[in-house]
């Protein structure tokens, strides 16, 4: 039991949702000495049969800081995560091009299994005597001013009513807590479904000669990279798992995904667009089996403001679901928990002060990363192949090497720092301004030299 000494009056907190943020928030708030009941709609993922899908997530500094807060960074990163030092771009002709994320400080992002992470967080929360985990309970209504919640038991349809000093809405992109907030005047909300969706594709390990390895299997591509097959209007990516498989995702306009509705069309598409993928998946049938396991999924981006109302606050996807292209949904969601913890520290657990401060600090920042995530899709599927992008990236790397602490490329500020997201954008805009001024100066200098060299000889004579 890792309970800490209570220094402030304990709050009776109800967390709605036992996903990544719910599990983490339970640990962080129990560590502060509060009493937690966590209600989750699904059954306990620690005991249920595997869903068969092995979605993995890229973890970076913001997420790591949060895991450190609850004492789990070492377990997740060192014992489970697979370090990815850069992108590996796959051309249509089978060519490979490496793009290191941080060649100066050698920072990496880590591939972690969503299910494993969720299990570890729930297990850690369960270790606190002040935490109760309650499964198969779906929130159906809430009175956020008075801290009253109504759940339905998904097994016997019984209604359960509970009270709380503080309600944490960690119930994901389709949050019921947020829906309740939306009825209030002054609550801003917008959602966008992008035209693109995704299908998951499992890439198995490579079987090798037992004589050369005691495991008999190995990764079929470098496990030190996030693999990308950029194709302009669509792309495939793949991240390594600790069972030597890769989880691939084909992101494309739903029109394209829905048109791949027969095995023949699918195989032809892969032969044309990703000729090097078929051999690593094994054979055509393996591709067909994995691709048609589930229907294409949609992608949503949600912005709202404020994140608090009465005795409640929303965190993670409930507050700011984003498209997954900057791999920041979970990282930013975890950072929410760190920020809430910092503000509770600052305001001595007075939620009347900490909750409004959270909205003040977080809303515009989260909106900024939602926008950046949209931009990064274009970068990943298209820009990475362009010479101008590669040239700018190389220039950024040189300048970062010269001034490692003051010239930070955008990707580094997002993944390898805790700089506010809106400051990351401002920093990038400042860099753009500096570079364009330098270009102007260089242009003027060249012109001046040209004019001088044209006029000087006549002066000499
Ligand atoms: P969720 O994980 O959705 O959890 C919400 C929980 O609430 C669920 O368990 C749900 O059952 C429960 N719930 C819902 N409604 C109710 C209710 N009414 N009552 C009770 N319980 C309820 N992020 C990264 O940082 N890196 C990545 O590489 C990355 N890759 C991604 C790839 C894809 C394809 C997608 C779609 C997302 C990716 N993300 C990534 C984003 C990341 O998955 C989310 O940001 C993260 O899961 C948010 O966690 P959460 O706890 O807020 O929500």
Coordinates of C-alpha atoms and ligand atoms in Angstrom, one line a residue:
X1 CA 0.0 0.0 0.0
X2 CA 1.5 3.3 -1.1
X3 CA -0.9 5.8 0.6
X4 CA 0.8 9.0 1.7
X5 CA 0.1 11.0 4.8
X6 CA -2.9 13.3 4.5
X7 CA -2.1 17.0 5.0
X8 CA -5.4 18.5 3.8
X9 CA -9.1 17.5 4.4
X10 CA -9.8 14.5 2.1
X11 CA -12.2 15.0 -0.8
X12 CA -14.7 12.4 -1.8
X13 CA -13.9 12.1 -5.5
X14 CA -15.8 10.2 -8.2
X15 CA -14.0 9.5 -11.4
X16 CA -16.2 8.6 -14.4
X17 CA -14.2 6.4 -16.8
X18 CA -11.5 3.9 -16.1
X19 CA -9.5 4.4 -19.3
X20 CA -6.0 5.8 -19.4
X21 CA -6.8 9.1 -17.8
X22 CA -9.2 7.7 -15.2
X23 CA -6.6 5.2 -14.0
X24 CA -3.9 7.8 -13.8
X25 CA -6.1 10.4 -12.1
X26 CA -7.1 7.8 -9.5
X27 CA -3.5 7.2 -8.6
X28 CA -2.5 10.9 -8.6
X29 CA -5.5 12.0 -6.4
X30 CA -5.2 9.0 -4.1
X31 CA -1.6 9.9 -3.6
X32 CA -2.8 13.4 -2.5
X33 CA -4.8 11.6 0.2
X34 CA -8.2 11.8 -1.3
X35 CA -10.8 9.1 -1.4
X36 CA -11.7 7.9 -4.9
X37 CA -14.5 5.8 -6.4
X38 CA -13.9 5.1 -10.1
X39 CA -16.9 4.0 -12.2
X40 CA -16.2 2.3 -15.5
X41 CA -18.7 1.5 -18.2
X42 CA -16.9 -1.7 -19.4
X43 CA -16.0 -4.8 -17.5
X44 CA -12.5 -5.0 -15.9
X45 CA -10.0 -5.2 -18.7
X46 CA -7.6 -6.8 -16.3
X47 CA -9.7 -10.0 -16.3
X48 CA -11.6 -9.9 -19.5
X49 CA -10.5 -11.9 -22.6
X50 CA -8.3 -10.0 -25.0
X51 CA -10.2 -8.1 -27.7
X52 CA -7.7 -9.3 -30.3
X53 CA -6.7 -5.7 -31.2
X54 CA -3.2 -4.6 -30.2
X55 CA -3.4 -0.8 -30.4
X56 CA -0.2 0.8 -29.3
X57 CA 0.5 4.3 -28.4
X58 CA 3.6 6.6 -28.7
X59 CA 4.6 7.9 -25.3
X60 CA 6.7 11.0 -24.9
X61 CA 7.9 13.5 -22.3
X62 CA 4.5 14.9 -21.2
X63 CA 3.1 11.4 -20.7
X64 CA 6.3 10.2 -19.0
X65 CA 6.2 13.1 -16.5
X66 CA 2.7 12.0 -15.5
X67 CA 3.8 8.4 -15.0
X68 CA 6.7 9.6 -13.0
X69 CA 4.2 11.5 -10.7
X70 CA 2.6 8.2 -9.8
X71 CA 5.8 6.2 -9.7
X72 CA 5.2 4.2 -12.9
X73 CA 7.6 5.7 -15.4
X74 CA 10.3 3.2 -14.9
X75 CA 8.0 0.2 -15.1
X76 CA 6.3 1.5 -18.3
X77 CA 9.3 3.0 -20.2
X78 CA 12.2 0.8 -19.2
X79 CA 10.5 -2.6 -18.7
X80 CA 7.9 -2.4 -21.5
X81 CA 8.3 0.5 -23.9
X82 CA 10.1 0.2 -27.2
X83 CA 12.3 3.2 -28.0
X84 CA 11.7 4.7 -31.4
X85 CA 14.5 7.1 -32.4
X86 CA 12.9 8.4 -35.6
X87 CA 10.7 7.9 -38.6
X88 CA 11.6 5.4 -41.3
X89 CA 10.0 6.5 -44.5
X90 CA 9.2 3.8 -47.1
X91 CA 9.1 4.9 -50.7
X92 CA 6.9 3.1 -53.3
X93 CA 10.0 1.7 -54.8
X94 CA 11.0 0.0 -51.5
X95 CA 13.6 2.7 -50.7
X96 CA 14.1 3.6 -47.0
X97 CA 14.9 7.0 -45.6
X98 CA 15.6 7.6 -41.9
X99 CA 14.5 10.8 -40.1
X100 CA 15.9 11.0 -36.6
X101 CA 13.7 12.8 -34.1
X102 CA 16.5 14.3 -32.1
X103 CA 20.1 13.8 -33.3
X104 CA 21.4 16.2 -30.7
X105 CA 20.0 15.1 -27.4
X106 CA 19.0 11.6 -28.6
X107 CA 15.5 11.8 -27.3
X108 CA 13.1 9.0 -28.3
X109 CA 9.4 8.3 -28.2
X110 CA 8.3 4.9 -26.8
X111 CA 5.8 2.5 -28.2
X112 CA 3.6 1.1 -25.4
X113 CA 0.5 -1.2 -25.5
X114 CA -2.7 0.6 -24.6
X115 CA -4.1 -2.4 -22.9
X116 CA -1.0 -3.0 -20.8
X117 CA -0.8 0.6 -19.8
X118 CA -4.4 0.7 -18.8
X119 CA -4.0 -2.6 -16.8
X120 CA -0.9 -1.2 -15.0
X121 CA -2.7 2.0 -14.1
X122 CA -5.8 0.2 -12.8
X123 CA -3.6 -2.2 -10.8
X124 CA -1.7 0.8 -9.3
X125 CA -4.9 2.6 -8.4
X126 CA -6.2 -0.6 -6.8
X127 CA -3.1 -0.6 -4.5
X128 CA -4.5 2.4 -2.6
X129 CA -6.9 1.5 0.2
X130 CA -8.7 4.8 -0.5
X131 CA -9.5 3.8 -4.1
X132 CA -12.5 1.7 -5.1
X133 CA -12.9 0.5 -8.7
X134 CA -16.4 -0.2 -9.9
X135 CA -17.0 -1.8 -13.3
X136 CA -20.1 -2.2 -15.5
X137 CA -21.6 1.1 -14.4
X138 CA -22.5 3.6 -17.1
X139 CA -23.0 7.3 -16.2
X140 CA -26.4 8.4 -17.5
X141 CA -27.0 11.7 -15.7
X142 CA -25.3 14.2 -13.4
X143 CA -26.0 17.3 -11.4
X144 CA -22.6 19.0 -11.6
X145 CA -23.4 21.8 -9.1
X146 CA -24.4 19.5 -6.3
X147 CA -22.0 16.6 -7.2
X148 CA -24.8 14.0 -7.8
X149 CA -24.3 11.2 -10.4
X150 CA -26.6 8.5 -11.7
X151 CA -25.2 5.3 -13.1
X152 CA -26.9 2.3 -14.6
X153 CA -25.6 -1.2 -14.0
X154 CA -24.9 -2.7 -17.4
X155 CA -25.6 -6.3 -16.1
X156 CA -28.9 -5.9 -14.2
X157 CA -30.0 -2.4 -15.4
X158 CA -30.2 -1.2 -11.7
X159 CA -29.9 2.5 -11.2
X160 CA -27.1 3.6 -8.7
X161 CA -27.1 7.2 -7.4
X162 CA -23.9 8.6 -5.7
X163 CA -22.7 11.9 -4.3
X164 CA -19.2 13.5 -4.7
X165 CA -17.2 16.5 -3.6
X166 CA -15.5 16.5 -6.9
X167 CA -16.5 14.8 -10.2
X168 CA -13.7 14.0 -12.7
X169 CA -15.0 13.3 -16.2
X170 CA -12.5 11.0 -17.8
X171 CA -15.1 9.3 -20.0
X172 CA -13.5 9.8 -23.4
X173 CA -14.4 11.6 -26.6
X174 CA -18.1 10.9 -26.3
X175 CA -18.2 12.0 -22.6
X176 CA -21.5 12.1 -20.8
X177 CA -20.0 14.5 -18.2
X178 CA -19.2 16.9 -21.0
X179 CA -22.7 16.4 -22.5
X180 CA -24.1 17.6 -19.2
X181 CA -21.8 20.6 -19.2
X182 CA -23.0 21.5 -22.7
X183 CA -26.5 22.3 -21.3
X184 CA -25.0 25.2 -19.4
X185 CA -24.9 28.7 -20.9
X186 CA -21.4 29.9 -21.7
X187 CA -20.1 26.5 -22.6
X188 CA -18.4 26.5 -26.0
X189 CA -18.2 23.3 -28.0
X190 CA -17.2 22.2 -31.5
X191 CA -16.5 18.9 -33.1
X192 CA -15.1 17.9 -36.5
X193 CA -15.0 14.5 -38.1
X194 CA -12.2 14.5 -40.6
X195 CA -12.9 12.9 -44.0
X196 CA -10.2 10.3 -43.3
X197 CA -10.5 7.2 -41.2
X198 CA -8.3 4.2 -40.4
X199 CA -8.0 0.5 -40.5
X200 CA -5.7 -1.5 -38.3
X201 CA -3.3 -4.0 -39.9
X202 CA -1.4 -6.5 -37.8
X203 CA 2.2 -7.3 -39.0
X204 CA 3.5 -10.6 -37.6
X205 CA 7.0 -11.4 -36.5
X206 CA 9.5 -12.9 -38.8
X207 CA 10.1 -16.6 -38.1
X208 CA 13.8 -17.4 -38.0
X209 CA 16.0 -20.4 -37.8
X210 CA 15.7 -21.7 -34.2
X211 CA 19.5 -22.4 -34.2
X212 CA 20.3 -18.7 -34.4
X213 CA 18.0 -17.5 -31.7
X214 CA 16.4 -18.9 -28.6
X215 CA 13.2 -17.1 -29.4
X216 CA 12.6 -18.3 -33.0
X217 CA 11.1 -14.9 -34.0
X218 CA 12.3 -11.4 -34.6
X219 CA 11.0 -8.1 -35.8
X220 CA 10.4 -8.0 -39.6
X221 CA 11.6 -4.3 -39.7
X222 CA 13.7 -2.0 -37.5
X223 CA 12.0 -1.8 -34.1
X224 CA 13.8 1.5 -33.5
X225 CA 11.6 3.5 -35.8
X226 CA 8.0 4.6 -36.4
X227 CA 7.5 3.4 -40.0
X228 CA 5.6 5.6 -42.4
X229 CA 4.5 4.9 -45.9
X230 CA 3.6 8.4 -47.1
X231 CA 1.5 8.5 -50.2
X232 CA 0.2 12.1 -50.5
X233 CA -3.5 11.9 -49.7
X234 CA -3.1 8.8 -47.5
X235 CA -0.5 6.9 -45.5
X236 CA 0.2 3.7 -43.6
X237 CA 2.2 3.8 -40.3
X238 CA 3.5 0.9 -38.1
X239 CA 4.8 0.8 -34.5
X240 CA 6.6 -2.1 -32.8
X241 CA 5.1 -4.2 -30.0
X242 CA 6.9 -6.2 -27.4
X243 CA 5.8 -9.6 -28.9
X244 CA 7.8 -8.8 -32.1
X245 CA 4.7 -7.8 -34.1
X246 CA 4.0 -4.4 -35.5
X247 CA 0.6 -2.6 -35.3
X248 CA 0.0 -0.9 -38.6
X249 CA -2.7 1.7 -39.4
X250 CA -3.8 2.6 -42.9
X251 CA -5.1 6.2 -42.7
X252 CA -7.0 7.3 -45.8
X253 CA -10.1 9.1 -47.0
X254 CA -13.1 7.0 -46.0
X255 CA -14.0 7.0 -49.7
X256 CA -10.8 5.0 -50.4
X257 CA -11.2 2.8 -47.3
X258 CA -14.8 1.9 -48.1
X259 CA -13.9 1.2 -51.7
X260 CA -11.5 -1.6 -50.6
X261 CA -14.5 -3.9 -50.1
X262 CA -13.3 -7.1 -51.7
X263 CA -10.1 -9.1 -51.2
X264 CA -9.1 -8.5 -54.8
X265 CA -9.4 -4.7 -54.6
X266 CA -7.5 -4.7 -51.3
X267 CA -4.6 -6.8 -52.6
X268 CA -4.3 -4.8 -55.8
X269 CA -4.3 -1.6 -53.7
X270 CA -1.4 -2.9 -51.5
X271 CA 0.5 -4.2 -54.5
X272 CA 0.3 -0.8 -56.1
X273 CA 0.8 1.5 -53.1
X274 CA 2.7 -0.5 -50.5
X275 CA 4.6 -3.3 -52.4
X276 CA 7.0 -3.9 -49.6
X277 CA 4.2 -4.5 -47.0
X278 CA 2.7 -7.6 -48.5
X279 CA 5.9 -9.7 -48.1
X280 CA 6.3 -8.7 -44.4
X281 CA 2.7 -9.4 -43.6
X282 CA 3.3 -12.9 -45.0
X283 CA 0.9 -13.5 -47.8
X284 CA -2.2 -12.1 -49.4
X285 CA -4.5 -14.1 -47.2
X286 CA -2.9 -12.7 -44.0
X287 CA -3.5 -9.2 -45.3
X288 CA -7.1 -10.0 -46.1
X289 CA -7.7 -11.6 -42.7
X290 CA -6.2 -8.7 -40.7
X291 CA -7.8 -5.9 -42.9
X292 CA -11.3 -7.2 -42.8
X293 CA -11.4 -7.9 -39.0
X294 CA -13.1 -4.6 -38.4
X295 CA -14.8 -1.8 -40.4
X296 CA -12.9 1.5 -41.0
X297 CA -13.0 3.7 -37.9
X298 CA -13.6 7.5 -38.0
X299 CA -11.5 10.2 -36.5
X300 CA -12.9 13.1 -34.4
X301 CA -11.4 16.4 -33.1
X302 CA -13.2 18.1 -30.2
X303 CA -12.7 21.5 -28.7
X304 CA -14.6 23.0 -25.8
X305 CA -14.3 25.5 -23.1
X306 CA -14.3 25.8 -20.1
X307 CA -13.2 22.4 -18.7
X308 CA -14.9 22.8 -15.3
X309 CA -18.4 23.4 -14.1
X310 CA -19.7 23.4 -10.5
X311 CA -18.0 20.6 -8.8
X312 CA -16.8 18.9 -11.9
X313 CA -13.9 18.9 -14.4
X314 CA -13.3 17.0 -17.6
X315 CA -9.8 15.7 -18.5
X316 CA -8.3 13.9 -21.5
X317 CA -10.4 13.1 -24.6
X318 CA -13.5 14.2 -22.8
X319 CA -12.0 17.7 -22.9
X320 CA -9.9 17.6 -26.1
X321 CA -10.1 14.6 -28.3
X322 CA -7.8 15.1 -31.2
X323 CA -6.8 13.3 -34.4
X324 CA -3.9 11.0 -33.6
X325 CA -1.2 12.4 -35.9
X326 CA 0.9 14.2 -33.4
X327 CA 0.7 11.2 -31.0
X328 CA -0.3 13.6 -28.3
X329 CA -3.9 12.6 -27.3
X330 CA -2.8 10.4 -24.4
X331 CA 0.3 12.5 -23.7
X332 CA -1.7 15.7 -23.4
X333 CA -4.4 13.9 -21.5
X334 CA -1.7 12.7 -19.0
X335 CA -0.3 16.2 -18.8
X336 CA -3.8 17.3 -17.7
X337 CA -3.5 15.2 -14.6
X338 CA 0.0 16.7 -13.9
X339 CA -1.4 20.2 -14.3
X340 CA -4.4 19.4 -12.0
X341 CA -2.0 18.0 -9.4
X342 CA 0.2 21.1 -9.6
X343 CA -2.9 23.4 -9.2
X344 CA -4.2 21.4 -6.3
X345 CA -0.8 21.8 -4.7
X346 CA -0.8 25.5 -5.4
X347 CA -4.4 26.1 -4.0
X348 CA -4.1 23.6 -1.2
X349 CA -6.7 21.3 -2.7
X350 CA -9.3 24.1 -2.8
X351 CA -11.3 23.0 -5.9
X352 CA -13.2 26.4 -6.1
X353 CA -9.8 27.9 -7.0
X354 CA -8.0 25.0 -8.7
X355 CA -10.8 24.1 -11.2
X356 CA -11.2 27.6 -12.8
X357 CA -7.4 27.9 -12.9
X358 CA -7.2 24.6 -14.8
X359 CA -9.6 25.9 -17.5
X360 CA -7.7 29.2 -17.6
X361 CA -4.3 27.4 -18.1
X362 CA -5.4 24.5 -20.3
X363 CA -8.2 25.4 -22.8
X364 CA -6.2 27.5 -25.3
X365 CA -3.2 25.1 -25.0
X366 CA -5.3 22.0 -25.7
X367 CA -7.0 23.8 -28.6
X368 CA -3.4 24.5 -30.0
X369 CA -2.5 20.8 -29.9
X370 CA -5.8 19.9 -31.6
X371 CA -4.8 22.2 -34.4
X372 CA -1.2 20.9 -34.6
X373 CA -2.5 17.3 -34.7
X374 CA -4.5 18.2 -37.8
X375 CA -1.4 19.9 -39.4
X376 CA 0.8 16.9 -38.7
X377 CA -1.3 14.6 -40.8
X378 CA -0.4 16.6 -43.9
X379 CA 3.3 16.6 -42.8
X380 CA 3.3 12.8 -42.3
X381 CA 1.5 11.7 -45.4
X382 CA 2.7 14.4 -47.8
X383 CA 5.3 17.0 -46.7
X384 CA 7.9 14.5 -45.5
X385 CA 8.5 13.6 -49.2
X386 CA 9.1 17.2 -50.3
X387 CA 12.5 18.7 -50.8
X388 CA 11.6 22.0 -49.2
X389 CA 10.4 20.2 -46.0
X390 CA 13.6 18.1 -45.9
X391 CA 15.8 21.2 -46.4
X392 CA 14.0 23.1 -43.6
X393 CA 14.3 20.1 -41.3
X394 CA 18.0 19.8 -42.0
X395 CA 18.4 23.5 -41.3
X396 CA 16.5 23.1 -38.0
X397 CA 18.8 20.2 -37.0
X398 CA 22.0 22.3 -37.8
X399 CA 20.7 25.3 -35.8
X400 CA 19.6 23.0 -33.0
X401 CA 23.0 21.6 -32.9
X402 CA 24.6 25.1 -32.7
X403 CA 22.1 26.4 -30.1
X404 CA 20.7 23.2 -28.4
X405 CA 18.8 25.2 -25.8
X406 CA 17.5 28.1 -27.8
X407 CA 16.7 26.7 -31.2
X408 CA 14.2 23.9 -30.6
X409 CA 12.5 22.4 -33.6
X410 CA 8.7 22.2 -33.3
X411 CA 8.6 18.4 -33.0
X412 CA 11.1 18.5 -30.1
X413 CA 9.1 21.2 -28.2
X414 CA 5.9 19.0 -28.6
X415 CA 7.4 15.6 -27.8
X416 CA 10.5 16.3 -25.7
X417 CA 9.5 19.3 -23.5
X418 CA 6.6 20.5 -21.4
X419 CA 6.5 23.9 -23.2
X420 CA 2.9 25.1 -23.4
X421 CA 1.5 24.0 -26.7
X422 CA 0.6 27.5 -27.7
X423 CA 4.2 28.6 -26.9
X424 CA 5.4 25.7 -29.2
X425 CA 3.5 27.3 -32.0
X426 CA 4.7 30.8 -31.1
X427 CA 8.3 29.5 -31.0
X428 CA 7.9 28.0 -34.5
X429 CA 6.5 31.3 -35.8
X430 CA 9.4 33.2 -34.3
X431 CA 11.8 30.8 -36.0
X432 CA 10.0 31.3 -39.3
X433 CA 10.4 35.0 -38.9
X434 CA 14.1 34.8 -38.1
X435 CA 14.8 32.5 -41.0
X436 CA 12.8 34.7 -43.5
X437 CA 14.6 37.8 -42.2
X438 CA 18.0 36.0 -42.6
X439 CA 17.0 35.0 -46.2
X440 CA 16.1 38.7 -47.0
X441 CA 19.4 39.9 -45.5
X442 CA 21.3 37.2 -47.5
X443 CA 19.5 38.2 -50.6
X444 CA 20.3 41.9 -50.1
X445 CA 23.9 41.1 -49.3
X446 CA 24.2 39.1 -52.5
X447 CA 22.7 41.9 -54.4
X448 CA 25.0 44.4 -52.8
X449 CA 28.1 42.3 -53.6
X450 CA 26.8 41.8 -57.2
X451 CA 26.4 45.6 -57.7
X452 CA 29.7 46.4 -56.0
X453 CA 31.6 43.9 -58.2
X454 CA 29.9 45.4 -61.3
X455 CA 30.9 49.0 -60.3
X456 CA 34.2 48.6 -58.5
X457 CA 36.5 48.0 -61.6
X458 CA 35.4 51.3 -63.2
X459 CA 36.2 53.1 -59.9
X460 CA 39.7 51.5 -59.9
X461 CA 40.4 52.7 -63.4
Ligands
LIG1 P1 -10.5 6.8 -23.2 O1 -9.2 6.0 -23.4 O2 -11.4 6.8 -24.3 O3 -11.2 6.2 -21.9 C1 -12.5 6.6 -21.5 C2 -13.1 5.6 -20.6 O4 -14.4 6.0 -20.2 C3 -13.4 4.2 -21.3 O5 -12.9 3.2 -20.6 C4 -14.9 4.2 -21.4 O6 -15.4 2.8 -21.4 C5 -15.3 5.0 -20.2 N1 -16.6 5.6 -20.4 C6 -17.2 6.2 -21.4 N2 -18.4 6.6 -21.2 C7 -18.7 6.3 -19.9 C8 -19.8 6.4 -19.1 N3 -20.9 7.1 -19.6 N4 -19.8 5.9 -17.8 C9 -18.7 5.3 -17.4 N5 -17.6 5.1 -18.1 C10 -17.6 5.6 -19.4 N6 -2.3 9.3 -28.1 C11 -1.0 9.4 -27.8 O7 -0.6 10.1 -26.9 N7 -0.1 8.7 -28.6 C12 -0.5 7.9 -29.6 O8 0.4 7.3 -30.3 C13 -1.9 7.8 -29.9 N8 -2.3 7.0 -31.0 C14 -3.6 6.9 -31.2 C15 -4.0 6.2 -32.3 C16 -5.4 6.1 -32.6 C17 -5.8 5.3 -33.8 C18 -6.3 6.8 -31.8 C19 -7.8 6.8 -32.1 C20 -5.9 7.5 -30.7 C21 -4.6 7.6 -30.4 N9 -4.1 8.4 -29.3 C22 -2.8 8.5 -29.1 C23 -5.1 9.1 -28.4 C24 -5.4 8.3 -27.2 O9 -5.8 7.0 -27.5 C25 -6.4 9.0 -26.3 O10 -6.1 10.4 -26.2 C26 -6.5 8.4 -24.9 O11 -7.0 7.1 -25.0 C27 -7.5 9.3 -24.1 O12 -7.7 8.6 -22.9 P2 -9.0 8.9 -22.0 O13 -8.9 8.1 -20.8 O14 -9.3 10.4 -22.0 O15 -10.2 8.3 -22.9

